[in-house]
C-alpha cells in the first residue's frame, strides 16, 4: 500500500514565510494491495506517520528561528557602529497601554495614555533605543533611525492636535527624517475646535496647503485594543517629550560635540524634570529655572536673528554696531546657559543653587522700617466679630495700643512674615493654614498664635522647600502647630541667630529641629514627634537649651554631632526636665569620630599633660587645679567645663524614678570626656605646628553642660548611646 501524507508548516511559520513555504510529502509503502473502498490507512501506519510529522515540525520551527536569527544578526552587524539596540517585530513588548478618555462628550475617539510614564521608562527608551551614545550632531539621524524601526509606516488613525482644533486623520506615510507624516482627512470629518469655525472644505484646503504633511509631534495615536499600535504611540510620546523638555535649540551649536549627548544633557534634564514633578526641588528654584529657560530662548532668538543678518564682507558702521550687539547677546546667552547647567546638574544644583534657594544663604535682613514705627500683622482667613473683639481686648489693647503700632491684615502666614521688618509682630488667628512655600524669618520678629497650638495650625505640603528657616538675630515663635506632609526637608532649621520657641507642636515628616553651628535655640514646653530622623539635631559650636519638652516617636530623640576637626567647638547644651520616650533608637545619641579617624600628634609629656590626662579620665577638675588655673599657672590651661549636677526636682522634694533619669549622668560624662579629648587634640596640634603661644580664645572655650531631670522611657536602644564614624 502506498499513501501520501501532507505535513505542512505550522500556521505561525507560514505567516512569517509565505513566499518560502513548502509542503513535505511523505510516501508510505505497504505490501498490502490498495483498498479502493476505504481510503483510510490502518491504525499502525497512521501512528507511524504522526510520529514522523511530529519529528519534522520541531525541526521546521528550529530552522525558521535560525532564519530569523540570521536576519537579526545581519541587521545588528550593519548597526554595530550606531551604539543603539532596537526592537524588531518579534521583540516588541506588549505594553497594554491605558485608554485616555477625552473630556466631555466629544465626537473624537479616545487615544493612548502615554504621558504617565515613569523616569526609568523614559531613561531606558532614550538610552537603549532612541539616542544611545550619539553625539549632539547625530541626534537627528539617530532619532530618524529609531522612528523608522518602531513607527508603523501607514494605515493608522491619529488625532491632529493644535492650539485651535483637534481633528481625526489617517496616516498614509511617515517621513522620519523630517519628523512629519502624510495624512488624509477621515470622512465624515470629526473635529473639536477652540474659538474658531472649522468646516470640511477649510480643513481640506489647509491640508492641501501643507501638502498633507503634519508634524509627528502634533499626532496622538487613536486607541486600539489589538496592541498593534502600542509601540507607535510610545515612540511618538518619547519624541514629543524629548523635543518639549529635553532638546534645546542651542544644543547643536555646543562646542562639546565629542561627548555623549545622553550623559551630558539628556540624563540631567530628565532627572530634573521628575524631581520638579515630584516636588523635590524648592519652589523658588523651579520658578528661577523656568524664567531663566524662557529668557535663554528669547536671547537665542535675538542672537540668531542678528547673526543671520550680518554680512561678513561688510565693513559699514551699521555692521560694526551689529557685531558689538551680537557679542553682547552672546555673552548674555552663555551666562544663561551656564546657569541652566548648574541647575540641571544634580550635584551643582545642591551645592550652589539649591542651598541658595533653601535658605542656606538667605536674603539679608530688612532692619527697622524706613518710615519708623512697628506693625502688627493679623493673619486670619475668616474671623467672626466676637473673635475680633476678644483679640482686641485680650491682645491688642494691653500690648500694642501705643501710637508706634499699626495693624495690617493677611490671609497667608507666609505673606505676613515676608512683609515684616525688625520689631514687627505676627498674630495668627485660629484656623488651618495650608502653605506650599517655606517660612523664612530673616528679621527679629515675633510670630504667635492666638489660642492653643491645636487651634492654630500651619500645614505644608510642598516637598521641595524647608518648612521654617530662621536666620534672624532674635526670633520668637509661640502657640503654633506645624504639620508636614510628604516632606523631604526638616521641619525647622536655625541657621544663625537666636530662635526661642514656646508652647509649640511639631508634627514632623523627615528630620525635626536642626540647630546649625553658631546658632542658638531655646525650646521650652514644646511637643515634637514623628521624625524619621532625629527629633533635634545639634551641630558643633551651637547653643541649645531644651526645657520641659516632649520628644517622642522619632527614629532618634536628640542627636549631638561632634565632627573630627578639633577646631570645631562642642555645643553648649542645656537639657532640663524633658520627656524623651518611645523613640526607635536612643533617647540621646552622640555622633563622633572613632579613635582611628583623628590622628593624635605626639608631644612630650608634661605636668600639665598629666593633669589633663587625669581630667580626661575623671571628667572633673580638682579644687587645687582650679586654683592653680586661676593663678595663671601655665600657658596650657584646660578649658573650664561647667556642669550643673543638682536636679531641681530633687531640690524641691519631688522624687523621680531612677530608671527614668539614669541617662542624665551618662550624657554628662560622655560630653565632658569628649570635650576634654578635643581640647587635648587642640593643644597637640598647636605644639606640632610650633606655635609659640596658643590662641587664648581657642583654648579657653567653655562648654556649658546642664543636664538633669530628664526622663527616658521606652526608647528602643536605651536612653543614651554613641555612634563612631
XYZ file of C-alpha atoms in Angstrom:
725
model
C 0.000 0.000 0.000
C 1.222 3.444 -0.806
C -0.250 6.574 0.762
C 0.794 10.229 0.715
C 0.545 12.371 3.858
C 0.996 16.098 3.547
C 2.683 17.762 6.561
C 2.539 21.497 6.249
C 4.394 24.009 8.369
C 2.682 25.402 11.428
C 0.437 28.371 10.840
C 2.735 30.887 12.547
C 5.641 29.790 10.357
C 3.534 30.004 7.192
C 2.512 33.540 8.068
C 6.131 34.588 8.590
C 7.459 32.862 5.451
C 4.590 32.907 2.966
C 6.746 33.159 -0.084
C 9.075 30.367 1.017
C 6.508 27.965 2.465
C 6.891 24.353 1.409
C 4.963 21.172 1.898
C 6.629 17.957 2.873
C 5.209 14.902 1.121
C 5.741 11.553 2.799
C 5.027 8.397 0.819
C 4.204 5.385 2.890
C 4.524 1.995 1.199
C 2.931 -1.251 2.180
C 2.764 -4.729 0.697
C -0.998 -4.860 1.080
C -2.975 -4.100 -2.083
C -4.815 -0.817 -2.161
C -8.333 -0.768 -0.914
C -10.494 1.322 -3.191
C -13.432 1.135 -0.868
C -11.638 2.586 2.111
C -9.161 5.451 1.732
C -8.005 5.330 5.366
C -4.707 3.805 6.360
C -4.560 1.214 9.073
C -4.026 2.462 12.646
C -0.401 1.368 12.864
C 0.533 3.183 9.684
C -1.313 6.264 10.883
C 0.621 6.280 14.158
C 3.930 5.939 12.288
C 3.048 8.874 10.041
C 2.058 11.005 13.010
C 5.360 10.233 14.707
C 7.319 11.282 11.638
C 5.372 14.535 11.326
C 5.931 15.349 14.999
C 9.661 14.854 14.492
C 9.678 17.112 11.447
C 7.676 20.010 12.941
C 10.209 20.894 15.689
C 12.961 20.751 13.092
C 10.998 23.162 10.867
C 10.429 25.539 13.764
C 14.111 25.430 14.639
C 15.064 26.185 11.033
C 12.678 29.127 10.840
C 14.056 30.544 14.072
C 17.569 30.225 12.696
C 16.487 32.107 9.596
C 15.043 34.928 11.714
C 18.127 34.879 13.920
C 20.372 35.178 10.875
C 18.411 38.157 9.603
C 18.558 39.788 13.015
C 22.317 39.216 13.265
C 22.772 40.726 9.814
C 20.859 43.804 10.917
C 22.917 44.017 14.087
C 26.124 43.761 12.070
C 25.003 46.666 9.937
C 24.181 48.749 13.022
C 27.173 47.854 15.164
C 28.507 51.401 14.977
C 25.223 53.028 15.953
C 25.508 52.206 19.628
C 21.775 51.597 19.833
C 19.850 48.326 20.228
C 16.461 48.332 18.562
C 13.363 46.250 18.905
C 12.385 44.157 15.907
C 8.881 42.926 15.198
C 9.324 39.757 17.276
C 10.747 41.556 20.327
C 8.205 44.328 20.809
C 6.736 44.030 24.302
C 3.010 44.087 24.766
C 2.611 47.229 26.862
C -1.181 47.136 27.291
C -1.403 50.908 27.397
C -4.353 52.501 29.093
C -7.079 54.434 27.317
C -7.009 58.238 27.635
C -10.642 59.285 27.598
C -11.341 62.665 26.114
C -13.119 65.182 28.335
C -16.762 65.946 27.704
C -18.969 64.267 25.142
C -16.877 64.971 22.077
C -17.096 63.121 18.805
C -13.404 62.298 18.616
C -12.216 58.815 19.608
C -10.006 58.162 22.606
C -6.220 57.995 22.377
C -3.484 56.088 24.182
C -2.496 57.353 27.610
C 1.281 57.764 27.407
C 2.049 60.894 29.453
C 2.227 58.993 32.757
C 5.478 57.132 32.059
C 7.968 56.720 34.887
C 11.501 58.044 34.965
C 13.196 54.720 34.327
C 10.892 54.003 31.344
C 11.894 57.202 29.579
C 15.516 56.756 30.658
C 15.682 53.284 29.109
C 13.935 54.381 25.919
C 16.357 57.246 25.294
C 19.487 55.375 26.342
C 18.847 51.961 24.778
C 16.651 52.640 21.743
C 16.499 56.274 20.650
C 19.824 58.017 21.321
C 22.356 55.538 22.608
C 25.832 57.077 22.688
C 25.270 59.542 19.871
C 26.851 62.979 19.723
C 24.836 66.175 19.566
C 25.283 66.409 15.797
C 23.938 62.846 15.419
C 20.695 63.308 17.357
C 18.534 63.840 14.273
C 19.956 60.803 12.448
C 19.577 58.512 15.462
C 16.042 59.751 16.083
C 15.039 59.131 12.462
C 16.516 55.633 12.558
C 14.630 54.876 15.767
C 11.318 56.034 14.268
C 11.848 54.016 11.086
C 12.176 50.816 13.097
C 9.320 51.453 15.525
C 6.593 53.603 13.938
C 4.079 51.912 11.664
C 4.544 53.399 8.177
C 0.847 53.726 7.303
C -2.757 52.699 7.897
C -3.284 54.060 11.404
C -5.500 56.814 12.682
C -4.480 59.720 14.875
C -5.762 62.953 16.368
C -4.093 66.007 14.853
C -3.847 68.344 17.832
C -3.158 72.091 17.506
C -3.895 75.129 19.624
C -7.181 75.835 17.811
C -8.526 72.449 16.727
C -8.379 68.664 17.070
C -9.269 66.615 14.002
C -9.243 62.901 13.152
C -6.861 61.944 10.330
C -5.441 58.753 8.833
C -1.707 58.379 8.321
C -0.752 57.135 4.871
C 3.018 57.693 5.024
C 5.707 58.718 7.544
C 8.812 60.768 6.770
C 11.067 60.035 9.752
C 13.872 62.350 8.673
C 11.603 65.389 8.504
C 9.553 64.202 11.520
C 6.356 64.567 9.507
C 3.500 62.310 8.456
C 1.389 62.423 5.314
C -2.263 62.265 6.344
C -5.732 62.169 4.823
C -8.861 63.574 6.403
C -11.228 60.932 7.735
C -14.702 61.422 6.282
C -17.143 62.369 7.582
C -14.961 64.868 9.419
C -14.738 64.531 13.203
C -13.234 67.526 14.983
C -13.257 69.775 18.024
C -12.482 73.474 17.784
C -11.436 76.167 20.247
C -12.556 79.635 19.329
C -12.912 79.067 15.579
C -15.271 77.609 12.987
C -13.882 74.662 11.053
C -15.592 73.109 8.042
C -14.676 70.128 5.918
C -13.771 72.369 2.970
C -11.497 74.577 5.048
C -9.721 71.552 6.519
C -9.149 70.085 3.050
C -7.767 73.419 1.910
C -5.422 73.520 4.901
C -4.145 70.024 4.184
C -3.580 70.886 0.524
C -1.615 73.965 1.561
C 0.644 71.829 3.739
C 0.919 69.079 1.103
C -0.967 66.823 3.528
C 2.104 66.760 5.813
C 1.755 67.440 9.535
C 4.387 67.250 12.320
C 4.629 63.957 14.158
C 4.803 65.925 17.407
C 1.169 67.002 16.877
C -0.218 63.487 16.347
C -1.738 61.274 19.041
C -2.454 57.663 18.054
C -6.084 56.593 18.320
C -6.617 53.882 20.912
C -6.663 50.348 19.529
C -7.223 47.273 21.692
C -5.271 44.940 19.421
C -1.944 46.296 20.636
C -0.614 46.663 17.085
C -0.015 50.394 17.545
C 1.234 50.442 21.128
C 4.860 50.889 20.092
C 3.910 53.633 17.645
C 2.095 55.526 20.394
C 5.057 55.162 22.766
C 7.548 56.246 20.102
C 5.568 59.420 19.394
C 5.339 60.102 23.140
C 9.117 59.766 23.567
C 9.645 62.006 20.560
C 7.190 64.617 21.820
C 8.644 64.618 25.345
C 12.198 64.858 24.042
C 11.620 67.965 21.942
C 9.475 69.606 24.607
C 11.515 69.015 27.770
C 14.997 67.801 26.756
C 16.170 69.275 23.479
C 17.378 72.875 23.322
C 17.874 74.753 20.059
C 21.358 75.796 21.103
C 22.475 72.233 21.828
C 23.554 71.647 18.228
C 25.872 74.660 18.468
C 27.560 73.356 21.599
C 31.313 73.044 21.342
C 31.296 69.769 23.328
C 30.136 67.699 20.372
C 32.642 64.950 21.067
C 30.877 63.940 24.287
C 27.917 61.609 24.775
C 24.786 63.728 24.406
C 22.710 61.427 26.585
C 25.111 61.572 29.532
C 25.835 65.283 29.171
C 22.331 66.643 28.569
C 19.513 64.079 28.473
C 20.049 62.353 31.816
C 20.414 65.505 33.998
C 17.469 67.252 32.330
C 15.289 64.175 32.636
C 16.213 63.804 36.311
C 15.460 67.482 36.947
C 12.055 67.176 35.251
C 10.997 64.325 37.518
C 12.485 65.980 40.608
C 10.339 69.029 39.900
C 7.342 66.834 39.097
C 7.692 65.100 42.461
C 8.210 68.406 44.334
C 11.796 67.547 45.246
C 13.134 70.918 44.145
C 12.372 74.144 46.049
C 9.579 76.180 44.511
C 11.841 79.211 44.249
C 14.421 77.256 42.283
C 11.742 75.840 39.955
C 10.473 79.343 39.197
C 14.031 80.549 38.653
C 14.767 77.680 36.276
C 11.680 78.287 34.134
C 12.290 82.041 33.979
C 15.950 81.501 33.083
C 14.996 78.981 30.391
C 12.431 81.345 28.865
C 14.949 84.198 28.887
C 17.556 81.950 27.281
C 15.148 81.063 24.446
C 14.443 84.766 23.907
C 18.130 85.713 23.825
C 18.877 82.838 21.455
C 16.188 84.032 19.043
C 17.582 87.562 19.146
C 21.125 86.322 18.640
C 20.155 84.019 15.765
C 18.192 86.775 14.040
C 21.068 89.222 14.396
C 23.617 86.665 13.230
C 21.629 85.774 10.125
C 21.504 89.448 9.133
C 25.241 90.030 9.422
C 27.361 90.270 6.295
C 30.913 89.112 6.901
C 32.213 91.167 3.942
C 30.566 94.398 5.046
C 32.678 96.990 6.846
C 29.986 99.607 7.355
C 29.341 101.285 10.665
C 25.992 99.527 10.965
C 27.715 96.146 10.570
C 30.187 97.056 13.320
C 27.370 98.067 15.639
C 25.577 94.806 14.923
C 28.764 92.898 15.620
C 29.151 94.542 19.023
C 25.495 93.869 19.819
C 25.958 90.261 18.755
C 28.920 89.838 21.107
C 26.880 91.305 23.948
C 23.992 88.914 23.277
C 26.425 86.005 23.007
C 27.887 86.751 26.449
C 24.410 87.011 27.965
C 23.391 83.758 26.298
C 26.456 81.913 27.591
C 25.844 83.191 31.118
C 22.247 81.950 30.999
C 23.347 78.570 29.630
C 25.859 78.185 32.462
C 23.156 78.959 34.995
C 20.879 76.345 33.430
C 23.647 73.742 33.525
C 24.188 74.448 37.215
C 20.518 73.874 37.990
C 20.293 70.806 35.739
C 23.314 69.091 37.269
C 22.196 67.326 40.484
C 25.438 67.919 42.378
C 25.882 71.546 41.326
C 22.199 72.162 41.938
C 22.611 71.072 45.540
C 25.934 72.774 46.227
C 25.288 76.110 44.514
C 21.678 76.725 43.570
C 19.746 74.516 45.971
C 21.369 75.934 49.093
C 20.705 79.495 48.000
C 17.004 78.861 47.467
C 16.597 76.694 50.555
C 17.860 79.451 52.823
C 21.475 78.483 53.464
C 22.413 81.868 52.056
C 19.224 83.638 52.961
C 18.402 87.136 51.889
C 19.589 89.936 54.092
C 17.530 91.256 56.942
C 15.498 94.378 56.202
C 16.223 96.001 59.510
C 13.947 98.657 61.044
C 11.118 100.092 58.989
C 12.379 103.098 56.975
C 9.402 105.251 57.961
C 9.700 104.205 61.583
C 7.105 102.546 63.749
C 6.128 98.900 64.070
C 3.337 96.812 62.552
C 1.140 94.077 63.985
C 0.277 91.636 61.186
C -3.022 89.820 61.792
C -3.398 86.553 59.883
C -6.930 85.243 59.545
C -8.705 83.562 56.675
C -12.086 84.065 58.323
C -12.964 85.588 61.702
C -16.182 86.396 63.499
C -16.935 89.693 65.191
C -16.699 88.010 68.580
C -13.209 86.677 67.770
C -12.028 90.112 66.681
C -13.464 91.679 69.820
C -11.700 89.125 72.016
C -8.446 89.637 70.101
C -8.592 93.399 70.592
C -9.485 93.097 74.267
C -7.038 90.336 75.217
C -4.097 91.030 72.943
C -4.013 94.260 71.006
C -5.087 96.789 73.602
C -2.917 95.553 76.509
C 0.299 95.135 74.455
C 0.116 97.075 71.190
C -2.011 100.149 71.900
C 0.793 102.699 71.644
C 0.993 105.046 68.673
C 4.024 103.318 67.159
C 1.961 100.243 66.214
C -0.146 99.861 63.100
C -2.279 96.872 62.070
C -2.167 95.035 58.743
C -4.376 92.089 57.742
C -3.259 88.971 55.835
C -4.771 85.634 54.885
C -1.470 83.783 54.478
C 1.163 83.475 57.224
C 3.970 83.340 54.626
C 2.944 86.699 53.181
C 2.686 88.149 56.656
C 6.220 87.064 57.598
C 7.626 88.305 54.288
C 6.099 91.742 54.938
C 7.759 92.076 58.345
C 10.527 94.438 59.353
C 12.590 94.292 62.509
C 10.435 94.526 65.620
C 7.145 93.570 63.931
C 4.684 91.081 65.401
C 2.648 88.431 63.563
C -0.514 87.188 65.305
C -2.100 84.127 63.701
C -5.783 83.649 64.485
C -7.260 80.159 64.975
C -7.664 78.134 61.810
C -5.912 75.755 59.413
C -3.484 77.429 57.017
C -2.126 75.348 54.130
C 1.050 76.688 52.542
C 3.318 75.482 49.732
C 6.419 77.641 50.250
C 8.766 77.907 53.203
C 8.536 80.402 56.047
C 11.881 82.204 56.028
C 12.424 84.517 59.007
C 15.341 86.893 58.481
C 14.466 89.732 60.882
C 13.970 89.882 64.633
C 10.213 89.377 64.863
C 7.622 87.519 66.926
C 5.146 85.029 65.466
C 2.498 83.836 67.888
C -0.780 82.035 67.651
C -3.852 83.454 69.326
C -5.169 80.386 71.109
C -3.972 76.875 71.836
C -1.463 75.233 69.465
C -4.051 72.717 68.242
C -6.277 75.631 67.236
C -3.647 77.490 65.197
C -2.322 75.000 62.635
C 0.067 75.715 59.749
C 0.328 72.830 57.287
C 2.883 72.500 54.484
C 2.505 70.091 51.574
C 5.274 71.009 49.123
C 8.205 68.569 49.219
C 10.990 70.748 47.902
C 11.258 73.507 50.499
C 12.057 73.507 54.181
C 9.168 74.388 56.475
C 10.566 77.103 58.767
C 14.051 78.606 58.494
C 15.318 81.200 60.933
C 18.317 83.475 60.428
C 17.100 86.470 62.441
C 19.114 87.804 65.370
C 16.270 87.323 67.855
C 13.154 85.441 66.727
C 10.298 84.090 68.841
C 7.612 81.529 67.949
C 4.798 80.585 70.301
C 1.421 78.820 70.438
C 1.653 77.323 66.941
C 1.307 73.835 65.478
C 3.349 72.886 62.414
C 2.376 69.845 60.312
C 4.479 68.427 57.465
C 3.023 66.448 54.575
C 5.197 64.411 52.169
C 8.310 66.421 53.044
C 11.983 65.784 52.294
C 13.392 68.671 54.350
C 13.399 69.227 58.098
C 10.535 70.960 59.856
C 12.647 73.772 61.333
C 16.239 74.911 60.885
C 18.028 77.571 62.897
C 20.882 78.569 60.598
C 22.103 81.588 62.520
C 20.931 83.986 65.197
C 18.673 83.029 68.088
C 15.282 81.369 67.990
C 13.041 80.994 71.021
C 10.144 78.548 70.798
C 7.480 78.204 73.447
C 4.374 76.043 73.620
C 4.591 74.820 70.018
C 3.710 71.451 68.476
C 5.704 69.977 65.572
C 4.397 67.009 63.620
C 7.431 66.011 61.558
C 7.744 64.048 58.343
C 11.537 63.822 57.908
C 14.015 65.351 60.361
C 12.920 67.610 63.180
C 14.643 70.734 64.500
C 18.198 71.423 63.273
C 20.494 73.798 65.171
C 23.421 74.757 62.956
C 26.840 75.889 64.134
C 26.892 79.428 65.605
C 23.078 79.307 66.029
C 21.118 79.353 69.263
C 17.854 77.597 70.098
C 15.732 77.919 73.223
C 12.879 75.418 73.063
C 10.532 75.420 76.042
C 7.356 73.411 76.690
C 7.093 72.118 73.119
C 5.958 68.775 71.716
C 7.837 67.163 68.802
C 7.058 63.796 67.227
C 7.018 61.757 64.020
C 10.537 62.479 62.753
C 12.084 59.817 60.502
C 15.479 61.074 61.657
C 16.385 62.801 64.885
C 13.896 64.960 66.722
C 16.586 67.577 67.434
C 19.974 67.756 65.669
C 22.621 69.802 67.486
C 25.701 70.824 65.483
C 29.136 71.709 66.904
C 29.529 75.291 68.043
C 25.815 75.826 68.650
C 23.910 76.739 71.793
C 20.850 74.631 72.550
C 18.510 74.890 75.534
C 15.742 72.317 75.858
C 13.466 72.733 78.882
C 10.251 70.838 79.579
C 9.758 69.419 76.090
C 8.288 66.153 74.877
C 10.291 64.394 72.137
C 8.795 61.082 71.132
C 8.038 58.623 68.329
C 11.115 59.624 66.302
C 13.936 57.493 64.960
C 16.302 59.136 67.460
C 15.366 61.573 70.186
C 18.260 64.075 70.263
C 21.358 63.803 68.067
C 24.530 65.657 69.085
C 27.148 65.942 66.344
C 30.873 66.113 67.047
C 32.992 66.365 63.907
C 36.538 65.067 63.513
C 38.010 68.547 63.161
C 39.409 69.510 66.528
C 38.786 73.179 65.727
C 35.029 72.580 65.926
C 33.822 73.563 69.370
C 31.478 71.326 71.276
C 27.947 72.683 71.619
C 26.685 74.317 74.799
C 23.746 72.206 75.880
C 21.032 72.641 78.471
C 18.573 69.778 78.900
C 16.207 70.073 81.854
C 13.015 68.183 82.659
C 12.425 66.840 79.148
C 10.333 63.731 78.494
C 12.101 61.660 75.810
C 10.182 58.468 75.126
C 9.037 55.888 72.577
C 11.798 56.628 70.077
C 13.003 53.886 67.757
C 16.690 54.253 68.626
C 18.343 56.065 71.518
C 16.862 58.878 73.540
C 20.102 60.861 73.083
C 22.899 59.822 70.712
C 26.356 61.370 70.284
C 27.943 61.052 66.830
C 31.715 61.415 66.968
C 34.794 60.186 65.098
C 36.422 56.926 66.062
C 39.892 56.758 67.528
C 41.411 55.964 64.133
C 39.738 58.914 62.461
C 41.653 61.653 64.247
C 45.417 61.323 64.261
C 46.885 62.046 67.672
C 50.019 64.041 67.250
C 52.940 63.043 69.543
C 54.059 65.525 72.127
C 56.385 65.396 75.103
C 54.540 64.753 78.335
C 54.480 67.496 80.888
C 52.919 68.166 84.232
C 50.031 69.938 82.598
C 49.550 66.998 80.238
C 49.420 64.590 83.163
C 46.921 66.855 84.843
C 44.857 66.919 81.673
C 45.034 63.148 81.369
C 43.678 62.824 84.861
C 40.921 65.243 83.941
C 40.008 63.207 80.849
C 39.652 60.071 82.928
C 37.554 61.624 85.653
C 35.842 64.453 83.812
C 36.196 66.715 86.898
C 38.898 69.121 87.943
C 40.166 69.170 91.489
C 39.869 72.331 93.517
C 43.655 72.671 93.683
C 43.898 72.504 89.915
C 41.204 75.113 89.544
C 43.014 77.376 91.991
C 46.221 76.902 90.038
C 44.441 77.793 86.854
C 43.043 80.921 88.433
C 46.547 81.957 89.454
C 47.733 81.646 85.868
C 49.843 78.592 86.465
C 50.759 77.965 82.794
C 50.014 78.524 79.162
C 48.322 75.158 78.670
C 45.166 75.905 80.601
C 42.343 73.388 80.425
C 39.031 74.971 79.361
C 36.502 75.379 82.109
C 33.628 72.944 81.799
C 30.654 73.949 83.862
C 28.451 71.042 84.865
C 25.291 71.539 86.867
C 24.773 68.443 88.964
C 21.814 69.243 91.169
C 18.378 68.398 89.860
C 15.652 70.967 90.568
C 13.122 68.198 91.032
C 15.141 66.739 93.899
C 15.874 70.160 95.284
C 12.180 70.869 95.685
C 11.421 67.486 97.150
C 9.906 65.830 94.058
C 11.064 62.268 93.526
C 11.715 60.884 90.056
C 12.139 57.127 89.486
C 15.865 56.401 88.992
C 15.188 54.159 85.980
C 13.831 57.130 84.045
C 16.716 59.520 84.865
C 19.709 57.215 84.573
C 20.670 58.659 81.193
C 21.442 62.138 82.564
C 24.750 61.152 84.167
C 25.835 59.107 81.151
C 25.221 62.028 78.824
C 27.140 64.427 81.035
C 30.131 62.129 81.420
C 30.382 61.404 77.696
C 30.125 65.053 76.688
C 32.694 66.134 79.270
C 35.139 63.422 78.189
C 34.671 64.256 74.520
C 35.270 67.949 75.128
C 38.406 67.254 77.162
C 39.772 64.933 74.461
C 39.161 67.533 71.784
C 40.958 70.110 73.912
C 43.954 67.752 74.122
C 43.998 67.404 70.347
C 43.949 71.185 70.007
C 46.983 71.555 72.264
C 48.847 68.764 70.492
C 48.205 70.359 67.135
C 49.443 73.704 68.400
C 52.658 72.135 69.691
C 53.213 70.185 66.479
C 52.854 73.358 64.443
C 55.468 75.036 66.639
C 53.152 77.741 67.883
C 54.917 79.964 70.408
C 51.687 80.959 72.105
C 48.331 79.274 71.640
C 45.213 81.241 70.862
C 43.700 82.038 74.229
C 40.195 82.192 72.799
C 40.611 78.753 71.222
C 41.995 77.070 74.317
C 39.633 78.726 76.761
C 36.361 77.701 75.169
C 33.821 76.940 77.839
C 31.452 74.052 77.383
C 28.377 74.556 79.499
C 26.534 71.349 80.281
C 23.334 71.421 82.288
C 21.622 68.054 82.001
C 19.271 66.919 84.730
C 15.697 65.991 85.456
C 15.145 64.413 82.018
C 13.060 61.255 81.839
C 13.756 58.483 79.318
C 11.030 55.904 78.713
C 10.544 53.073 76.219
C 13.326 54.090 73.817
C 14.242 51.183 71.553
C 18.007 51.145 72.231
C 18.135 52.872 75.586
C 18.489 56.351 76.977
C 21.958 57.218 75.627
C 24.361 55.865 73.036
C 27.314 56.839 70.864
C 27.935 56.324 67.156
C 31.540 56.238 65.917
C 32.279 57.029 62.289
